[in-house]
């Protein structure tokens, strides 16, 4: 089956995931009957229900709506994070339903359209969101599948038309190999997902397979440090597309953007951190490649508000409270650099919820080194996501590796109370698990400090 046009019913197992929910929204927007399952209710599942999508929070097959029990007219989409022991997954696979991974369906949806794919172990979500915002503001009728909630549009899915499709290309489980992109941007390739790839060399090989889908001389854009042959992006370094004359005014970056042909003067960008400047430069280069007007690109960039859980400010006084999705040592390093730049000489407390036992095991020393630079470190128990425990790998094992005496392990239930009594200027919540669910509670407690 190469098309979804003749399928009427779509059922998503793991519909609350950021990538799954965007695809579910696409199907709903295109007149399909859409339903799904997720283990827990969330803000995303609530929004999907408000948009007319039926959701079950039990995997009991007897609770499945009748319209999704017809194998001839139902496609089932699942995320690799869902256990194969899930009763709904077993029901669908055992009863001859068409069952496909999210990445395969996304590849089917985008095939035949002009597709710009942004990949990278870090930075792809923000870059994709910036690019989608720029193109939308430039008048492009686009469809965008984002890996995070755009602060500008309060959604992870934009559906204005098919002049261009912007998609976050996920390397997990080699998912991005299902895509057929016309243009590719690569933001980073650091060792990650070693439960899948085993070695960084295998990860890099898979990225090479991905970038091989386009002509590197014309349609591949990459951060300068990467070992590919595309057009290069850099900040204050020699590159095909580069940011220079960088300065900070009133909490925002101002810079000039130089290309092989033009220079765009006095661009404004408000997301902190040099890593975000690279993301902005990548998005600008990709937008220029689409033939968009340089001044319109500049104006759009200045209005980009950010992505939820990517250096999101919840409070700026009396205590600064920041939330970031960082779940890899390199990402934590980038957050530290941004905090040092925007809040110099301030005492900073980092709350980190490790994500996955395997990632914690693979980068135990690197996590310890990245966290040790903060003034105070609070660890939460590991968020397991799709994994079962690994013997000897827990928050205590990571704590012991951190060379800093101001460190502790706190249970999630006690976190707000502990933070309220902490003498610090800046608190940053780090992790890709459910730590974000505590942000509003912590914000409320800190706002009412005496």
Short mmCIF file of C-alpha atoms in Angstrom, two decimals:
data_model
loop_
_atom_site.label_atom_id
_atom_site.label_comp_id
_atom_site.label_asym_id
_atom_site.label_seq_id
_atom_site.Cartn_x
_atom_site.Cartn_y
_atom_site.Cartn_z
CA UNK A 1 0.00 0.00 0.00
CA UNK A 2 1.61 3.24 -1.12
CA UNK A 3 -1.15 5.73 -0.38
CA UNK A 4 -3.37 6.70 2.50
CA UNK A 5 -6.01 8.33 0.33
CA UNK A 6 -8.21 5.24 0.16
CA UNK A 7 -8.09 4.56 3.91
CA UNK A 8 -10.86 6.11 6.01
CA UNK A 9 -9.92 5.14 9.56
CA UNK A 10 -6.63 5.77 11.33
CA UNK A 11 -5.82 4.55 14.81
CA UNK A 12 -2.67 5.78 16.59
CA UNK A 13 -1.06 3.74 19.37
CA UNK A 14 0.84 6.30 21.42
CA UNK A 15 -1.15 9.24 20.05
CA UNK A 16 0.03 11.62 22.78
CA UNK A 17 3.58 11.64 21.45
CA UNK A 18 4.70 14.85 19.79
CA UNK A 19 5.33 13.26 16.39
CA UNK A 20 2.29 11.01 16.53
CA UNK A 21 -0.08 13.83 17.45
CA UNK A 22 1.09 15.95 14.51
CA UNK A 23 0.42 13.08 12.10
CA UNK A 24 -2.96 12.41 13.73
CA UNK A 25 -3.84 16.08 13.20
CA UNK A 26 -2.86 15.77 9.55
CA UNK A 27 -5.18 12.81 9.07
CA UNK A 28 -8.04 14.56 10.87
CA UNK A 29 -7.49 17.69 8.77
CA UNK A 30 -7.78 15.54 5.65
CA UNK A 31 -11.19 14.19 6.56
CA UNK A 32 -10.20 10.86 8.09
CA UNK A 33 -11.76 9.19 11.12
CA UNK A 34 -9.02 9.41 13.72
CA UNK A 35 -8.68 7.75 17.10
CA UNK A 36 -5.93 6.58 19.34
CA UNK A 37 -4.57 5.21 22.56
CA UNK A 38 -2.15 6.62 25.07
CA UNK A 39 -1.15 5.38 28.49
CA UNK A 40 -1.68 8.73 30.20
CA UNK A 41 -3.71 11.86 29.64
CA UNK A 42 -1.77 15.02 28.86
CA UNK A 43 -2.25 18.52 27.53
CA UNK A 44 -1.72 17.15 24.03
CA UNK A 45 -4.32 14.39 24.38
CA UNK A 46 -6.77 16.93 25.81
CA UNK A 47 -6.23 19.19 22.80
CA UNK A 48 -6.66 16.27 20.40
CA UNK A 49 -9.95 15.36 22.05
CA UNK A 50 -11.10 18.98 21.76
CA UNK A 51 -10.27 18.73 18.04
CA UNK A 52 -12.66 15.78 17.69
CA UNK A 53 -10.22 12.85 18.01
CA UNK A 54 -11.40 9.98 20.23
CA UNK A 55 -8.76 8.66 22.65
CA UNK A 56 -8.66 5.61 24.91
CA UNK A 57 -6.41 5.48 27.96
CA UNK A 58 -6.76 1.74 28.39
CA UNK A 59 -5.30 -0.81 25.98
CA UNK A 60 -8.28 -3.11 26.54
CA UNK A 61 -9.32 -4.10 23.02
CA UNK A 62 -12.94 -4.35 24.18
CA UNK A 63 -12.97 -0.58 24.65
CA UNK A 64 -11.91 0.04 21.07
CA UNK A 65 -14.54 2.06 19.13
CA UNK A 66 -16.30 -0.15 16.61
CA UNK A 67 -15.27 1.92 13.56
CA UNK A 68 -11.63 1.02 14.20
CA UNK A 69 -12.27 -2.74 14.21
CA UNK A 70 -12.63 -3.06 10.42
CA UNK A 71 -9.24 -4.33 9.20
CA UNK A 72 -10.13 -3.59 5.57
CA UNK A 73 -10.60 0.14 6.13
CA UNK A 74 -8.30 0.95 9.08
CA UNK A 75 -4.62 1.76 9.17
CA UNK A 76 -2.90 1.46 12.54
CA UNK A 77 0.04 3.73 13.25
CA UNK A 78 2.37 3.08 16.17
CA UNK A 79 5.45 4.57 17.72
CA UNK A 80 8.45 2.34 18.53
CA UNK A 81 8.15 3.57 22.12
CA UNK A 82 5.01 1.42 22.51
CA UNK A 83 5.60 -2.01 24.05
CA UNK A 84 4.93 -5.01 21.83
CA UNK A 85 3.05 -6.39 24.84
CA UNK A 86 0.43 -3.66 24.48
CA UNK A 87 -2.94 -5.41 24.04
CA UNK A 88 -4.08 -3.12 21.25
CA UNK A 89 -0.84 -3.64 19.33
CA UNK A 90 -1.26 -7.40 19.68
CA UNK A 91 -4.91 -7.25 18.65
CA UNK A 92 -4.17 -5.29 15.48
CA UNK A 93 -1.15 -7.37 14.45
CA UNK A 94 -2.92 -10.66 15.08
CA UNK A 95 -6.02 -9.68 13.11
CA UNK A 96 -4.43 -8.68 9.79
CA UNK A 97 -4.69 -4.92 10.15
CA UNK A 98 -2.28 -2.74 8.20
CA UNK A 99 0.10 -1.73 11.00
CA UNK A 100 2.84 0.78 10.24
CA UNK A 101 5.41 2.82 12.14
CA UNK A 102 4.79 6.55 12.32
CA UNK A 103 7.90 7.21 10.22
CA UNK A 104 6.65 5.04 7.37
CA UNK A 105 3.30 6.82 7.28
CA UNK A 106 4.99 10.21 7.42
CA UNK A 107 7.08 9.12 4.45
CA UNK A 108 3.93 8.16 2.56
CA UNK A 109 2.28 11.50 3.37
CA UNK A 110 5.23 13.62 2.23
CA UNK A 111 6.17 11.61 -0.85
CA UNK A 112 5.49 13.52 -4.04
CA UNK A 113 5.57 16.94 -2.36
CA UNK A 114 8.47 19.38 -2.06
CA UNK A 115 9.82 18.32 1.34
CA UNK A 116 12.42 20.09 3.48
CA UNK A 117 13.69 17.75 6.19
CA UNK A 118 15.66 18.94 9.21
CA UNK A 119 17.67 16.29 11.04
CA UNK A 120 20.21 16.20 13.85
CA UNK A 121 20.71 14.70 17.28
CA UNK A 122 20.14 18.18 18.75
CA UNK A 123 18.57 21.33 17.36
CA UNK A 124 16.20 19.85 14.80
CA UNK A 125 13.01 20.74 16.65
CA UNK A 126 13.88 24.41 17.10
CA UNK A 127 15.27 24.71 13.57
CA UNK A 128 12.17 23.14 12.05
CA UNK A 129 9.94 25.49 14.04
CA UNK A 130 11.96 28.56 13.01
CA UNK A 131 11.90 27.52 9.35
CA UNK A 132 8.16 26.84 9.39
CA UNK A 133 7.53 30.22 11.01
CA UNK A 134 9.69 32.05 8.47
CA UNK A 135 8.06 30.36 5.48
CA UNK A 136 4.56 30.93 6.85
CA UNK A 137 5.29 34.61 7.46
CA UNK A 138 6.72 34.87 3.94
CA UNK A 139 3.39 33.66 2.54
CA UNK A 140 4.33 30.08 1.65
CA UNK A 141 1.34 27.73 1.81
CA UNK A 142 3.05 24.99 3.78
CA UNK A 143 2.39 21.91 5.85
CA UNK A 144 4.71 21.47 8.84
CA UNK A 145 5.21 18.50 11.14
CA UNK A 146 7.05 19.88 14.17
CA UNK A 147 8.75 17.97 16.98
CA UNK A 148 7.60 20.49 19.57
CA UNK A 149 4.86 22.99 20.28
CA UNK A 150 5.53 26.28 18.48
CA UNK A 151 5.03 29.21 20.86
CA UNK A 152 3.83 31.30 17.91
CA UNK A 153 1.04 28.93 16.87
CA UNK A 154 0.49 26.80 20.02
CA UNK A 155 0.63 23.62 17.96
CA UNK A 156 3.03 21.10 16.45
CA UNK A 157 1.18 21.01 13.12
CA UNK A 158 0.66 23.72 10.50
CA UNK A 159 -1.66 23.03 7.58
CA UNK A 160 -1.84 25.92 5.11
CA UNK A 161 -1.17 24.02 1.87
CA UNK A 162 1.30 21.88 -0.03
CA UNK A 163 3.68 24.37 -1.64
CA UNK A 164 6.25 23.00 0.76
CA UNK A 165 6.32 20.43 3.53
CA UNK A 166 8.61 21.07 6.50
CA UNK A 167 9.31 17.99 8.57
CA UNK A 168 11.47 17.12 11.54
CA UNK A 169 13.47 14.07 10.48
CA UNK A 170 13.94 11.77 13.47
CA UNK A 171 17.06 9.59 13.62
CA UNK A 172 15.66 7.33 16.36
CA UNK A 173 15.17 3.80 15.07
CA UNK A 174 16.48 5.05 11.67
CA UNK A 175 13.06 6.61 11.12
CA UNK A 176 14.26 9.37 8.78
CA UNK A 177 15.28 6.82 6.16
CA UNK A 178 11.56 6.47 5.39
CA UNK A 179 11.46 10.04 4.06
CA UNK A 180 12.04 11.22 0.48
CA UNK A 181 13.30 14.78 1.05
CA UNK A 182 14.12 17.33 -1.63
CA UNK A 183 16.23 19.48 0.72
CA UNK A 184 18.01 18.47 3.94
CA UNK A 185 19.41 20.45 6.84
CA UNK A 186 21.66 18.73 9.42
CA UNK A 187 22.13 20.51 12.74
CA UNK A 188 24.35 18.03 14.65
CA UNK A 189 25.50 14.43 14.84
CA UNK A 190 26.58 13.47 18.36
CA UNK A 191 26.56 9.98 19.81
CA UNK A 192 23.02 9.18 20.97
CA UNK A 193 20.45 6.40 20.78
CA UNK A 194 23.23 3.89 21.33
CA UNK A 195 20.58 1.36 22.37
CA UNK A 196 19.71 1.38 18.65
CA UNK A 197 23.03 2.17 16.95
CA UNK A 198 25.55 0.67 19.43
CA UNK A 199 28.34 2.97 18.17
CA UNK A 200 28.66 6.57 16.98
CA UNK A 201 30.16 5.24 13.75
CA UNK A 202 26.96 3.34 12.97
CA UNK A 203 24.91 6.45 13.77
CA UNK A 204 27.10 8.49 11.44
CA UNK A 205 26.77 5.85 8.71
CA UNK A 206 22.98 6.11 8.96
CA UNK A 207 23.16 9.91 8.68
CA UNK A 208 25.31 9.44 5.56
CA UNK A 209 22.60 7.19 4.13
CA UNK A 210 20.06 9.91 4.87
CA UNK A 211 22.00 12.80 3.33
CA UNK A 212 22.64 10.58 0.30
CA UNK A 213 18.99 11.07 -0.60
CA UNK A 214 19.76 14.56 -2.01
CA UNK A 215 22.42 16.24 -4.14
CA UNK A 216 24.89 17.51 -1.54
CA UNK A 217 26.06 20.37 -3.77
CA UNK A 218 22.59 21.84 -4.15
CA UNK A 219 20.23 20.55 -1.49
CA UNK A 220 22.27 19.70 1.63
CA UNK A 221 22.87 22.28 4.35
CA UNK A 222 24.96 21.42 7.41
CA UNK A 223 26.61 22.91 10.44
CA UNK A 224 30.24 23.49 9.48
CA UNK A 225 31.75 20.93 11.88
CA UNK A 226 29.90 17.98 10.34
CA UNK A 227 31.68 15.53 8.00
CA UNK A 228 29.41 15.87 4.99
CA UNK A 229 29.77 17.80 1.73
CA UNK A 230 26.88 20.23 1.96
CA UNK A 231 26.70 24.00 2.19
CA UNK A 232 28.06 25.05 5.55
CA UNK A 233 26.49 27.04 8.40
CA UNK A 234 28.45 28.74 11.20
CA UNK A 235 28.45 31.46 13.84
CA UNK A 236 31.42 33.82 13.68
CA UNK A 237 33.42 31.36 11.55
CA UNK A 238 34.11 31.09 7.85
CA UNK A 239 31.24 29.27 6.14
CA UNK A 240 28.88 29.49 3.17
CA UNK A 241 26.21 30.96 5.43
CA UNK A 242 27.40 32.66 8.58
CA UNK A 243 26.40 34.91 11.43
CA UNK A 244 28.87 37.70 12.21
CA UNK A 245 28.94 41.11 13.90
CA UNK A 246 27.14 39.44 16.80
CA UNK A 247 26.05 41.47 19.82
CA UNK A 248 23.45 41.39 22.58
CA UNK A 249 21.02 44.25 23.16
CA UNK A 250 18.16 44.20 25.67
CA UNK A 251 18.26 40.42 26.00
CA UNK A 252 18.20 39.66 22.26
CA UNK A 253 20.88 38.89 19.69
CA UNK A 254 21.59 41.27 16.84
CA UNK A 255 23.75 40.09 13.96
CA UNK A 256 24.50 40.24 10.26
CA UNK A 257 23.85 37.17 8.12
CA UNK A 258 26.27 36.68 5.24
CA UNK A 259 25.70 34.33 2.32
CA UNK A 260 27.76 33.75 -0.84
CA UNK A 261 25.65 36.44 -2.53
CA UNK A 262 24.21 38.88 0.02
CA UNK A 263 24.45 40.25 3.55
CA UNK A 264 21.34 40.78 5.68
CA UNK A 265 22.11 43.48 8.23
CA UNK A 266 20.89 43.82 11.82
CA UNK A 267 18.88 40.63 12.18
CA UNK A 268 17.20 40.19 15.57
CA UNK A 269 16.72 36.87 17.36
CA UNK A 270 15.53 36.36 20.92
CA UNK A 271 16.32 32.72 21.79
CA UNK A 272 19.36 32.50 24.11
CA UNK A 273 22.43 30.42 23.36
CA UNK A 274 24.97 29.99 20.58
CA UNK A 275 23.34 26.67 19.68
CA UNK A 276 20.12 28.54 18.89
CA UNK A 277 22.03 30.99 16.71
CA UNK A 278 23.17 28.02 14.61
CA UNK A 279 19.56 26.85 14.44
CA UNK A 280 18.47 30.30 13.27
CA UNK A 281 21.26 30.44 10.67
CA UNK A 282 20.24 27.03 9.33
CA UNK A 283 16.59 28.08 9.04
CA UNK A 284 17.53 31.33 7.28
CA UNK A 285 19.75 29.48 4.80
CA UNK A 286 16.98 26.98 4.03
CA UNK A 287 14.44 29.79 3.60
CA UNK A 288 16.76 31.65 1.22
CA UNK A 289 17.20 28.42 -0.71
CA UNK A 290 13.42 28.39 -1.15
CA UNK A 291 13.68 31.76 -2.88
CA UNK A 292 12.20 33.85 -0.06
CA UNK A 293 12.82 37.58 0.24
CA UNK A 294 15.77 38.36 2.59
CA UNK A 295 14.01 41.27 4.32
CA UNK A 296 10.88 39.19 4.92
CA UNK A 297 13.06 36.43 6.38
CA UNK A 298 14.69 38.99 8.68
CA UNK A 299 11.31 40.35 9.81
CA UNK A 300 9.93 36.85 10.46
CA UNK A 301 12.96 35.79 12.50
CA UNK A 302 12.49 38.76 14.82
CA UNK A 303 8.97 37.57 15.68
CA UNK A 304 9.86 33.94 16.44
CA UNK A 305 8.87 33.22 20.04
CA UNK A 306 10.39 29.78 20.54
CA UNK A 307 9.37 26.18 21.14
CA UNK A 308 7.73 24.90 24.31
CA UNK A 309 10.27 23.28 26.66
CA UNK A 310 13.25 24.71 24.78
CA UNK A 311 14.75 27.30 27.15
CA UNK A 312 11.24 28.31 28.14
CA UNK A 313 11.02 31.04 30.77
CA UNK A 314 8.32 30.40 33.35
CA UNK A 315 9.50 33.14 35.69
CA UNK A 316 11.95 36.02 35.47
CA UNK A 317 11.50 37.26 39.06
CA UNK A 318 11.95 36.95 41.95
CA UNK A 319 13.68 33.73 40.88
CA UNK A 320 14.38 32.91 37.25
CA UNK A 321 12.69 29.61 36.32
CA UNK A 322 13.67 28.01 33.00
CA UNK A 323 12.57 24.71 31.50
CA UNK A 324 14.52 22.88 28.80
CA UNK A 325 14.11 19.51 27.09
CA UNK A 326 17.87 18.83 27.35
CA UNK A 327 18.44 15.11 27.83
CA UNK A 328 21.95 14.65 26.41
CA UNK A 329 25.26 16.00 27.81
CA UNK A 330 25.81 18.24 24.77
CA UNK A 331 22.37 19.76 25.24
CA UNK A 332 23.04 20.42 28.92
CA UNK A 333 26.30 22.12 27.92
CA UNK A 334 24.36 24.35 25.53
CA UNK A 335 21.86 25.32 28.24
CA UNK A 336 24.72 26.17 30.62
CA UNK A 337 26.33 28.40 27.98
CA UNK A 338 23.05 30.21 27.38
CA UNK A 339 22.44 30.77 31.10
CA UNK A 340 25.95 32.10 31.59
CA UNK A 341 25.43 34.51 28.72
CA UNK A 342 22.00 35.74 29.74
CA UNK A 343 22.34 35.53 33.54
CA UNK A 344 26.03 36.09 34.33
CA UNK A 345 27.26 35.88 37.93
CA UNK A 346 23.99 34.30 39.08
CA UNK A 347 23.75 31.21 41.30
CA UNK A 348 22.18 28.44 39.23
CA UNK A 349 20.42 25.28 40.42
CA UNK A 350 19.92 22.52 37.85
CA UNK A 351 17.18 19.94 38.32
CA UNK A 352 17.86 17.01 36.02
CA UNK A 353 15.60 14.06 35.29
CA UNK A 354 17.70 11.47 33.41
CA UNK A 355 15.85 10.04 30.40
CA UNK A 356 16.27 6.30 29.70
CA UNK A 357 18.44 3.81 31.58
CA UNK A 358 20.44 3.07 28.44
CA UNK A 359 21.29 6.74 27.77
CA UNK A 360 22.26 7.25 31.41
CA UNK A 361 24.53 4.19 31.22
CA UNK A 362 26.11 5.21 27.91
CA UNK A 363 26.89 8.79 29.03
CA UNK A 364 27.26 8.47 32.80
CA UNK A 365 30.60 10.31 32.99
CA UNK A 366 29.61 12.88 30.37
CA UNK A 367 26.38 13.70 32.23
CA UNK A 368 28.35 14.06 35.46
CA UNK A 369 30.82 16.46 33.84
CA UNK A 370 28.08 18.55 32.23
CA UNK A 371 26.09 18.84 35.47
CA UNK A 372 29.06 19.53 37.75
CA UNK A 373 29.43 23.12 36.49
CA UNK A 374 26.12 24.21 38.04
CA UNK A 375 26.18 25.69 41.52
CA UNK A 376 23.70 23.13 42.80
CA UNK A 377 22.49 19.88 41.26
CA UNK A 378 19.26 18.08 42.08
CA UNK A 379 18.65 14.71 40.44
CA UNK A 380 15.27 13.07 40.00
CA UNK A 381 14.91 9.30 39.50
CA UNK A 382 15.47 8.10 35.94
CA UNK A 383 12.47 8.43 33.62
CA UNK A 384 12.29 4.99 31.97
CA UNK A 385 10.04 5.78 28.98
CA UNK A 386 10.12 2.63 26.85
CA UNK A 387 12.80 0.82 28.87
CA UNK A 388 13.10 -1.65 31.70
CA UNK A 389 15.65 -1.02 34.50
CA UNK A 390 19.33 -1.82 34.03
CA UNK A 391 21.10 -3.20 37.10
CA UNK A 392 23.28 -0.61 38.80
CA UNK A 393 22.05 2.28 36.66
CA UNK A 394 20.05 4.79 38.67
CA UNK A 395 20.16 8.37 39.90
CA UNK A 396 22.49 7.39 42.75
CA UNK A 397 25.06 6.02 40.29
CA UNK A 398 25.03 9.33 38.42
CA UNK A 399 25.14 11.38 41.63
CA UNK A 400 28.29 9.60 42.76
CA UNK A 401 30.05 10.63 39.54
CA UNK A 402 29.30 14.36 39.88
CA UNK A 403 32.29 16.31 41.21
CA UNK A 404 30.32 18.86 43.19
CA UNK A 405 29.41 18.74 46.87
CA UNK A 406 26.12 20.64 46.38
CA UNK A 407 24.20 17.67 44.99
CA UNK A 408 21.24 15.57 46.03
CA UNK A 409 18.53 13.19 44.87
CA UNK A 410 14.93 14.31 45.35
CA UNK A 411 11.69 12.48 44.64
CA UNK A 412 9.34 14.20 42.22
CA UNK A 413 6.68 14.62 44.91
CA UNK A 414 9.11 16.60 47.11
CA UNK A 415 10.67 18.76 44.37
CA UNK A 416 8.56 21.90 44.74
CA UNK A 417 9.08 22.04 48.51
CA UNK A 418 12.83 21.58 48.12
CA UNK A 419 13.13 24.26 45.44
CA UNK A 420 11.08 26.73 47.44
CA UNK A 421 13.63 26.52 50.24
CA UNK A 422 16.65 26.68 47.94
CA UNK A 423 18.71 29.88 48.00
CA UNK A 424 19.39 30.40 44.31
CA UNK A 425 18.93 32.99 41.56
CA UNK A 426 18.16 30.70 38.61
CA UNK A 427 16.46 27.31 38.54
CA UNK A 428 16.57 25.26 35.35
CA UNK A 429 14.47 22.12 34.88
CA UNK A 430 16.20 19.70 32.52
CA UNK A 431 14.97 16.49 30.92
CA UNK A 432 12.76 14.87 28.28
CA UNK A 433 10.54 12.96 30.70
CA UNK A 434 7.63 14.26 32.76
CA UNK A 435 9.58 16.90 34.70
CA UNK A 436 7.73 19.59 32.75
CA UNK A 437 4.50 18.62 34.50
CA UNK A 438 5.89 20.19 37.69
CA UNK A 439 6.73 23.53 36.09
CA UNK A 440 3.44 25.29 36.86
CA UNK A 441 3.41 24.05 40.46
CA UNK A 442 7.00 25.22 40.99
CA UNK A 443 6.24 28.54 39.30
CA UNK A 444 3.28 29.14 41.60
CA UNK A 445 5.32 28.31 44.71
CA UNK A 446 8.20 30.56 43.72
CA UNK A 447 5.89 33.46 42.83
CA UNK A 448 4.50 33.39 46.36
CA UNK A 449 7.87 33.40 48.10
CA UNK A 450 7.92 35.75 51.02
#
